[in-house]
Every structure is written in C-alpha cells, then in structure tokens.
Coordinates of C-alpha atoms and ligand atoms in Angstrom, one line a residue:
M1 CA 0.1 0.1 0.1
T2 CA 3.2 2.2 0.9
A3 CA 4.4 1.9 -2.5
I4 CA 1.1 2.7 -4.1
I5 CA 0.9 5.8 -2.4
D6 CA 4.3 6.4 -3.4
D7 CA 3.4 6.3 -6.8
Y8 CA 0.6 8.7 -6.5
L9 CA 2.5 11.4 -5.0
D10 CA 5.3 11.0 -7.4
R11 CA 2.8 11.4 -10.3
A12 CA 1.6 14.7 -8.0
V13 CA 5.2 15.8 -8.0
A14 CA 5.4 15.6 -11.5
R15 CA 2.1 17.5 -11.9
A16 CA 3.5 20.1 -9.9
L17 CA 6.4 20.2 -11.4
R18 CA 3.9 22.2 -14.3
G19 CA 3.8 25.0 -11.9
P20 CA 6.3 28.1 -12.2
A21 CA 10.1 27.8 -10.5
R22 CA 9.8 30.6 -9.2
D23 CA 6.7 32.1 -7.3
R24 CA 5.8 33.4 -4.1
N25 CA 3.8 30.3 -3.4
P26 CA 5.3 26.5 -3.5
R27 CA 4.5 24.1 -6.1
V28 CA 1.7 21.9 -5.3
G29 CA 0.2 18.8 -7.1
C30 CA -2.9 16.9 -6.6
L31 CA -4.6 13.6 -7.5
L32 CA -8.2 12.8 -7.3
V33 CA -8.3 8.8 -7.3
D34 CA -11.7 6.7 -7.0
P35 CA -12.1 3.7 -5.0
A36 CA -11.0 1.3 -8.1
G37 CA -7.4 3.3 -8.0
E38 CA -8.8 5.2 -11.0
I39 CA -7.1 8.7 -11.4
V40 CA -10.0 10.6 -11.8
A41 CA -8.4 14.2 -12.3
E42 CA -5.2 15.7 -11.5
G43 CA -4.1 19.4 -10.9
H44 CA -1.3 21.9 -10.1
H45 CA -0.9 25.4 -8.7
A46 CA 0.2 27.4 -11.7
G47 CA 1.2 30.3 -9.2
A48 CA 0.1 33.2 -6.5
G49 CA -3.1 34.3 -7.0
T50 CA -4.3 31.2 -9.1
P51 CA -6.7 28.0 -8.0
H52 CA -4.5 25.7 -5.5
A53 CA -3.7 22.4 -6.7
E54 CA -6.6 20.8 -5.1
V55 CA -9.3 23.2 -6.6
A56 CA -7.9 22.7 -9.9
A57 CA -8.0 19.3 -9.4
L58 CA -11.7 19.2 -8.4
A59 CA -12.6 21.7 -11.4
A60 CA -11.3 19.2 -13.4
A61 CA -13.3 16.1 -11.7
G62 CA -16.7 17.9 -11.7
P63 CA -18.9 15.5 -9.5
R64 CA -16.7 12.7 -10.1
A65 CA -15.0 14.0 -7.4
R66 CA -17.1 12.3 -4.9
G67 CA -15.9 9.7 -2.9
T68 CA -12.7 9.9 -4.2
T69 CA -9.4 10.0 -1.9
A70 CA -6.9 13.3 -2.6
Y71 CA -3.2 12.8 -3.3
V72 CA -1.5 15.9 -2.4
T73 CA 1.8 16.8 -2.0
L74 CA 1.5 19.8 0.6
E75 CA -1.3 19.6 3.3
P76 CA -4.4 21.0 2.1
C77 CA -4.5 24.8 3.4
H78 CA -7.2 26.2 5.8
H79 CA -7.2 29.8 5.4
H80 CA -8.8 32.4 3.2
G81 CA -6.1 34.1 1.2
R82 CA -6.6 35.2 -2.2
T83 CA -8.5 32.0 -3.1
G84 CA -10.8 29.8 -0.4
P85 CA -9.5 27.7 1.9
C86 CA -9.2 24.0 0.0
T87 CA -10.4 22.0 2.9
H88 CA -13.5 23.5 2.4
A89 CA -13.5 22.8 -1.2
L90 CA -12.5 19.0 -0.5
L91 CA -15.4 18.8 1.7
E92 CA -17.9 20.4 -0.3
A93 CA -16.8 18.4 -3.1
G94 CA -17.6 15.0 -1.6
V95 CA -13.6 13.9 -1.1
V96 CA -13.5 11.0 1.8
R97 CA -9.8 10.9 2.0
V98 CA -7.0 13.2 1.9
V99 CA -3.3 11.7 1.8
Y100 CA -0.8 14.6 2.0
A101 CA 2.8 14.7 2.0
V102 CA 4.2 17.6 3.7
P103 CA 2.5 19.3 6.4
E104 CA 1.8 22.8 5.9
P105 CA 4.5 24.6 7.4
T106 CA 3.2 28.2 7.8
E107 CA 1.2 29.1 10.9
R108 CA -1.4 30.8 8.7
A109 CA -2.7 28.1 6.8
T110 CA -2.0 25.2 8.8
G111 CA -4.5 23.0 10.9
G112 CA -6.5 21.4 7.4
A113 CA -5.9 18.0 8.1
A114 CA -7.0 18.0 11.8
W115 CA -9.9 20.4 10.3
L116 CA -10.7 17.6 7.8
Q117 CA -10.5 14.6 10.1
E118 CA -13.3 16.5 12.1
Q119 CA -15.5 16.9 9.5
G120 CA -15.3 13.1 9.1
V121 CA -12.8 13.2 5.9
K122 CA -10.0 10.8 6.6
A123 CA -6.7 12.8 6.7
E124 CA -3.5 10.8 6.5
H125 CA 0.2 12.1 6.7
H126 CA 2.4 10.0 4.3
P127 CA 5.7 11.4 4.4
H128 CA 7.6 11.8 1.0
A129 CA 10.7 12.8 -0.2
G130 CA 9.6 14.3 -3.8
S131 CA 7.2 16.3 -2.2
Y132 CA 9.8 17.5 0.4
A133 CA 12.3 18.5 -2.0
L134 CA 9.4 20.4 -3.9
V135 CA 8.8 22.5 -1.2
A136 CA 12.3 23.0 1.0
D137 CA 13.4 26.4 -0.4
W138 CA 9.9 27.8 0.5
A139 CA 9.4 26.2 3.5
R140 CA 12.9 27.5 4.5
A141 CA 12.4 31.2 3.4
A142 CA 9.0 31.1 5.6
A143 CA 11.0 29.8 8.3
L144 CA 13.5 32.1 8.4
G145 CA 10.9 35.2 7.4
R146 CA 13.1 36.3 4.8
P147 CA 15.1 34.4 1.8
H148 CA 18.0 32.0 3.0
V149 CA 21.2 33.3 2.3
T150 CA 24.5 31.4 1.1
W151 CA 27.5 33.3 1.2
K152 CA 29.8 32.2 -1.9
I153 CA 33.3 32.5 -1.4
A154 CA 36.2 31.7 -4.2
G155 CA 39.5 32.2 -2.4
T156 CA 43.2 31.5 -1.9
L157 CA 44.7 29.0 0.9
D158 CA 45.7 32.1 2.2
G159 CA 41.8 33.8 2.3
R160 CA 42.3 36.0 -0.4
V161 CA 39.5 36.7 -3.2
A162 CA 41.5 39.3 -5.3
A163 CA 45.7 39.7 -6.0
A164 CA 46.9 43.0 -4.9
D165 CA 46.2 45.1 -8.2
G166 CA 42.5 44.0 -7.7
T167 CA 42.6 41.5 -10.2
S168 CA 40.6 37.8 -9.0
R169 CA 40.3 35.9 -12.4
W170 CA 40.9 33.0 -12.1
I171 CA 41.7 32.0 -8.6
T172 CA 39.5 28.7 -8.6
S173 CA 39.8 26.0 -11.6
A174 CA 37.1 25.8 -14.2
E175 CA 36.0 22.7 -12.4
A176 CA 34.8 24.6 -9.4
R177 CA 33.5 27.4 -11.7
M178 CA 31.0 25.1 -13.7
D179 CA 30.0 24.0 -10.2
A180 CA 29.5 27.2 -9.0
H181 CA 27.3 27.6 -12.2
Q182 CA 25.4 24.8 -11.5
L183 CA 24.5 26.3 -8.0
R184 CA 23.7 29.5 -9.6
S185 CA 20.8 27.7 -11.8
Q186 CA 19.2 26.7 -8.6
V187 CA 18.8 29.7 -6.8
D188 CA 16.4 32.6 -7.1
A189 CA 18.9 35.5 -6.9
I190 CA 22.8 36.4 -7.1
V191 CA 23.5 39.6 -5.2
V192 CA 26.7 41.3 -5.6
G193 CA 28.0 44.8 -4.1
I194 CA 28.5 47.6 -6.6
G195 CA 32.4 47.5 -5.9
T196 CA 32.3 43.6 -7.2
A197 CA 30.3 44.6 -10.4
L198 CA 33.0 47.8 -11.2
A199 CA 35.9 45.7 -10.7
D200 CA 34.7 42.5 -12.6
D201 CA 31.7 43.4 -14.8
P202 CA 30.3 40.0 -14.2
A203 CA 27.3 38.9 -16.1
L204 CA 25.7 37.0 -13.3
S205 CA 24.5 34.3 -15.3
A206 CA 24.5 30.9 -15.2
R207 CA 26.5 29.0 -18.2
D208 CA 27.6 25.3 -19.0
A209 CA 31.0 24.8 -20.0
D210 CA 30.9 26.2 -23.4
G211 CA 29.4 29.4 -22.3
T212 CA 25.5 28.4 -23.0
E213 CA 23.2 30.1 -20.6
L214 CA 21.5 27.0 -18.4
A215 CA 17.9 26.6 -18.3
G216 CA 17.1 28.2 -14.8
Q217 CA 18.5 31.9 -14.6
P218 CA 18.7 33.6 -11.5
L219 CA 17.2 37.4 -11.0
R220 CA 20.5 39.4 -10.8
V221 CA 21.1 42.0 -8.0
V222 CA 23.5 44.7 -7.2
V223 CA 23.8 46.6 -4.2
G224 CA 25.3 50.1 -3.5
H225 CA 24.6 53.9 -4.5
R226 CA 27.1 54.3 -7.4
D227 CA 26.1 53.7 -10.9
L228 CA 26.5 50.9 -13.0
P229 CA 28.7 52.1 -16.6
A230 CA 26.5 52.0 -19.6
G231 CA 27.3 49.0 -21.3
S232 CA 28.3 47.0 -18.2
Q233 CA 27.1 43.3 -18.1
L234 CA 24.8 43.8 -15.8
T235 CA 22.7 46.1 -18.1
R236 CA 22.5 43.9 -20.7
G237 CA 21.3 40.1 -20.8
P238 CA 18.2 38.1 -20.7
A239 CA 16.8 40.7 -17.9
P240 CA 18.5 43.8 -16.4
A241 CA 19.6 43.6 -13.0
L242 CA 18.1 44.8 -10.3
H243 CA 20.0 47.8 -8.5
L244 CA 19.4 48.3 -4.9
R245 CA 20.5 51.6 -4.0
T246 CA 20.9 50.6 -0.3
H247 CA 23.5 49.6 2.5
D248 CA 21.2 47.5 4.8
P249 CA 21.1 43.7 3.9
R250 CA 17.7 43.4 5.6
E251 CA 16.4 45.9 3.0
V252 CA 17.8 44.0 0.5
L253 CA 16.0 40.7 1.5
R254 CA 12.5 42.5 2.1
T255 CA 12.9 43.7 -1.8
L256 CA 13.8 40.4 -2.8
A257 CA 11.1 38.5 -0.9
D258 CA 8.7 40.9 -2.6
H259 CA 10.3 39.7 -6.1
D260 CA 9.3 36.2 -4.8
V261 CA 12.9 35.3 -4.2
H262 CA 13.5 32.4 -1.8
T263 CA 17.1 31.7 -2.4
V264 CA 19.6 34.0 -2.2
L265 CA 23.5 33.4 -3.3
L266 CA 25.4 36.1 -1.8
E267 CA 28.7 36.3 -4.2
G268 CA 30.6 39.3 -2.4
G269 CA 32.4 41.2 -2.5
P270 CA 34.1 41.1 1.1
T271 CA 32.4 44.6 2.4
L272 CA 28.8 43.5 1.2
A273 CA 29.2 40.1 2.1
G274 CA 30.7 41.3 5.8
A275 CA 27.7 43.7 6.1
F276 CA 25.3 40.5 5.7
W277 CA 27.2 38.5 8.1
A278 CA 27.1 41.1 10.6
A279 CA 23.4 41.8 10.1
G280 CA 22.9 38.2 11.0
C281 CA 21.7 37.3 7.2
V282 CA 24.0 34.6 6.2
D283 CA 22.4 31.2 6.5
E284 CA 25.1 29.0 5.1
L285 CA 28.9 29.3 3.3
L286 CA 30.2 27.7 0.2
V287 CA 33.6 28.1 0.2
Y288 CA 35.7 27.2 -2.7
V289 CA 39.3 27.0 -1.8
A290 CA 42.1 26.8 -4.1
P291 CA 45.5 25.5 -3.7
V292 CA 46.7 29.0 -4.4
L293 CA 48.9 31.4 -2.4
L294 CA 48.6 35.5 -3.2
G295 CA 50.2 36.8 0.3
A296 CA 48.7 40.2 -0.3
G297 CA 45.4 41.4 -1.8
S298 CA 41.9 41.5 -1.1
A299 CA 40.7 39.1 2.1
A300 CA 37.6 36.9 1.3
V301 CA 36.2 38.7 4.6
P302 CA 36.6 42.1 6.3
D303 CA 37.2 43.2 9.6
L304 CA 34.5 41.6 11.6
G305 CA 35.0 43.6 14.7
I306 CA 36.6 40.4 16.3
T307 CA 39.6 41.2 18.5
T308 CA 39.9 37.9 20.7
I309 CA 39.9 34.3 20.0
D310 CA 36.9 33.8 22.7
D311 CA 35.0 36.0 20.0
A312 CA 36.0 34.0 17.0
A313 CA 33.2 33.2 14.7
R314 CA 32.6 29.2 14.7
L315 CA 31.2 27.5 11.8
R316 CA 30.2 24.0 11.4
L317 CA 31.1 22.0 8.3
V318 CA 28.6 19.8 6.5
D319 CA 30.1 19.0 3.6
L320 CA 33.8 18.5 2.1
T321 CA 33.9 17.7 -1.7
R322 CA 37.0 18.1 -3.9
V323 CA 36.1 19.9 -7.1
G324 CA 39.2 19.4 -9.5
P325 CA 42.0 20.5 -7.8
D326 CA 40.0 22.8 -5.3
V327 CA 37.8 21.9 -2.5
R328 CA 34.6 22.9 -1.6
L329 CA 33.1 23.4 1.8
R330 CA 29.9 23.9 2.6
L331 CA 29.5 25.5 6.2
V332 CA 26.6 26.7 8.6
P333 CA 27.1 29.4 11.4
T334 CA 27.2 27.9 14.9
A335 CA 24.6 29.7 16.3
A336 CA 22.4 28.7 13.5
T337 CA 19.7 29.5 11.6
P338 CA 17.6 26.4 10.3
D339 CA 20.1 23.5 8.8
P340 CA 20.3 23.9 4.9
E341 CA 20.5 20.3 4.1
P342 CA 17.6 19.5 2.1
A343 CA 14.3 18.6 3.5
S344 CA 13.3 15.3 3.5
P345 CA 11.3 12.8 6.0
S346 CA 14.0 12.6 8.4
S347 CA 14.5 16.3 8.2
P348 CA 11.2 17.6 7.2
A349 CA 10.3 21.2 6.3
H350 CA 7.7 21.3 9.1
A351 CA 10.6 21.1 11.6
L352 CA 11.6 24.9 10.8
V353 CA 9.3 26.7 12.8
P354 CA 7.6 29.3 10.9
A355 CA 6.9 33.1 11.4
S356 CA 6.5 34.4 7.8
P357 CA 6.1 37.4 6.2
I358 CA 6.7 34.9 2.9
Q359 CA 3.2 33.6 2.5
E360 CA 1.3 31.5 0.7
D361 CA -2.0 32.3 -0.7
Ligands
NAP1 N1 36.8 35.6 -5.4 C1 35.9 36.1 -4.9 O1 35.1 34.9 -4.6 C2 35.2 37.3 -5.2 C3 34.0 37.9 -5.0 C4 33.4 39.0 -5.3 C5 34.6 39.6 -5.6 N2 36.0 39.5 -5.2 C6 36.6 40.8 -5.3 O2 36.2 41.5 -4.5 C7 36.5 43.0 -4.6 C8 35.7 43.7 -4.5 O3 35.4 43.9 -3.3 P1 34.7 45.1 -2.6 O4 34.2 44.6 -1.0 O5 35.1 46.1 -2.7 O6 33.3 45.4 -3.3 P2 31.5 44.7 -2.7 O7 31.5 44.5 -1.4 O8 31.0 43.8 -4.2 O9 30.9 46.4 -2.7 C9 31.3 47.3 -1.9 C10 30.6 48.7 -2.0 O10 29.2 48.2 -2.0 C11 28.5 49.4 -1.8 N3 27.8 48.7 -0.3 C12 26.7 48.0 -0.2 N4 26.5 47.7 0.8 C13 27.3 48.1 1.6 C14 27.5 48.0 3.1 N5 26.7 47.4 4.1 N6 28.5 48.5 3.8 C15 29.6 49.4 2.8 N7 29.4 49.6 1.3 C16 28.4 48.7 1.1 C17 29.3 50.6 -1.5 O11 29.3 51.2 -2.7 P3 28.6 52.3 -2.4 O12 29.1 53.7 -1.8 O13 28.4 52.9 -4.2 O14 27.0 52.4 -2.4 C18 30.6 49.6 -1.5 O15 31.9 50.6 -1.7 C19 36.8 42.9 -6.5 O16 38.4 42.7 -6.5 C20 36.7 41.5 -6.4 O17 37.0 41.1 -7.7 C21 36.1 38.0 -5.1

C-alpha cells in the first residue's frame, strides 16, 4: 500500500512541476483517485493568485470527485487568502480521504488535516521525499521570514579573493567555476556589491562549460549607491539586473522577498558580504578553496570587529567535496539559523518553525 501511495505522490510531484519554478507560493500537485484506484483528475498550482492544486483537480473532476481520495504533495490549506480554503473545497466536493506528503509549515494556513478529520474526512500524513524537495526552499524562507542566504567565496589558501592589483580571474579552477554555475541555476537570485560589479563587470548568469546559458537563470542583483557604467554586463542579458541603492542587507532581503525570491547566492565582495554577516543574514557558506597563495590582496572576509579568539565566529562543516584541483566546503554558522540540508522525511520542512512574512495564498 505504501508503494502505491508513493506512486500516486510521485505523479502528483510530476504534475506540480508544471507550476512556475519561482513564485511566491510553492509548487503543489494533487491527484483525485476513485475507490478502484483509477485517477479521476489531476491538478497543480500555477502560481500566486491562481487556484490551488486541490481546487484545480476538483474543477477537472466535477461530480466525479465525490468518493475519491485526494493525494496532495502539501497539506491542504485552511485559510482565506486570495483563494478560499482547500479544506472546504475538498469537503464540499465529497472527497472522503486526503493523503498529504508535507505538513503545512506556515502558521497562517496550518490545521487543514485536523479540520478535515473533524468533519469526517480521513486525513493521513504520508511522508514523501519528492514532495519535501518540492517545497524545501519555500519552507526555509518561510521559517526564516526572509530569503535563505548562501555566501559563496572563491578564495586562496591564505583567504584572499583578489590580488593586490584587484585582479581575481581566476583564482579557482574551471571545474569549481562550473560547479558554482550549477548552483547559480538553482537559486532565485545572485547578489553582489557595486564594488564587485565595477571591478569585474560580471554577467552573473548561469552558464555551462561552453558559455551557453543554463535553463534556470537567477535574478541578478547589485547593491550600492554608485551607478553601473553604461554597457556593463549587468545592464544587458536576458533581463536587466535589479540595482538596490541601499547598504542595509535586511532591506535588500525584504525587496527580494517582494520579488518572490526564496534563495539568494551572495557572491561578495567582502564589504557587502561582511555587512550581511554582521546583520545576521548569512545562513550558509559555500567556500571554494584553491591551492593558491597570494600573500597580499583583498581578504575574503572584512574586519568583523573580532579582537580576541574567544569571540571568533565558529562554523560547522556540513560537507567537504573535492572539485577538480580545489575543495568545496559547505558550512553553517554555529549559532545557526535552520539547517540548510535539503528537507526530507528525516529532516522535514515542517520542523522549521515558521513566522512568516513570505506567505502562501
Ligand atoms: N573571489 C571571490 O569570490 C570574489 C567575489 C566577489 C568579489 N571579489 C573581489 O572583491 C573585490 C571587491 O570587493 P569590495 O568589498 O570592494 O566590493 P563589494 O562588497 O562588492 O562592494 C562594496 C561596495 O558596495 C556598496 N555597499 C553595499 N552595501 C554596503 C554596506 N553595507 N557597507 C558598505 N558598502 C556597501 C558600497 O558602494 P557605494 O558607496 O557605491 O554604495 C561599497 O563600496 C573585487 O576585487 C572583486 O574581484 C572576489
């Protein structure tokens, strides 16, 4: 029986993937299955302001929804947002059982399964890894109350990110840079300071080894008051970069949340990244270390105001991987913000206690 439920939820995940990859809301899929095991209808959420997956499936099923079981990747919502509660829609349509993979992690929309149970609709939680993966970024951002931030550093053994003359291309290997490009394609936004934009004129796109742009392109963001020169790469490309003329990391993240950003890759430079660190806005570090010495030049990390070893910022190593001739370390601050490991049944997204301005509707 468990395998059959997993099959239905796998299919619900496949359906959910038709929804937009970047949106205020998570992607959700729903299947309505009759007592003979036949799929009566499927639905997915096509983005904020459109019907939720359950409502889309119910609309496709019409009267055939009566007596079915709903297999849903996320617990049906139980609140009035831009659309009505899915719990009410399921009850009114005569659905007799609801199997959901991920408990609703936001306080605002939670309680759906318990309410359905009270109304006589059997509600079962069936943990399912694919469904957790679908909502992991959204749930992390909801738990943090802002986008999740990964600070990426590509540095030398002696912690430098540029030589004394300001040149920094390239410290790490082509393999490490390709690895970082893959990461870019998986986040919602890349953020750099205007100092980096002026020094390096980066494109901040996600590209493969021959320079072709990958399928997922993040929002490109530059932070700082100075202007970008006309013709710089950030003024060109598939979409112009967002230029935020502020020095306040929290303001940056609030603005990005308004742009439906759940995950941020902070690519420096040291001044901006140090400001994010000081504001408590770094959740994870991804550090590519090249077997290179410079002895002088910009330090990867600016002065953090630490004067004695007892006050050192300590990090926890969660992964160490060799990438070509370099190594990649994934670390989290020890007084951390939620664990960045992908949510799975053993580290469920709902364990991240939410208090969320990033809300589902
Ligand atoms: N190897 C790597 O991983 C890597 C990555 C990135 C950069 N780099 C290197 O780092 C160097 C640039 O570093 P950087 O530290 O000068 O550049 P940055 O951090 O990219 O930009 C600093 C500028 O951003 C603005 N800014 C935004 N928020 C700020 C805040 N809270 N506090 C202060 N200023 C803020 C300021 O400009 P306004 O006064 O105009 O607002 C400031 O001068 C370049 O050589 C680049 O190649 C290396």
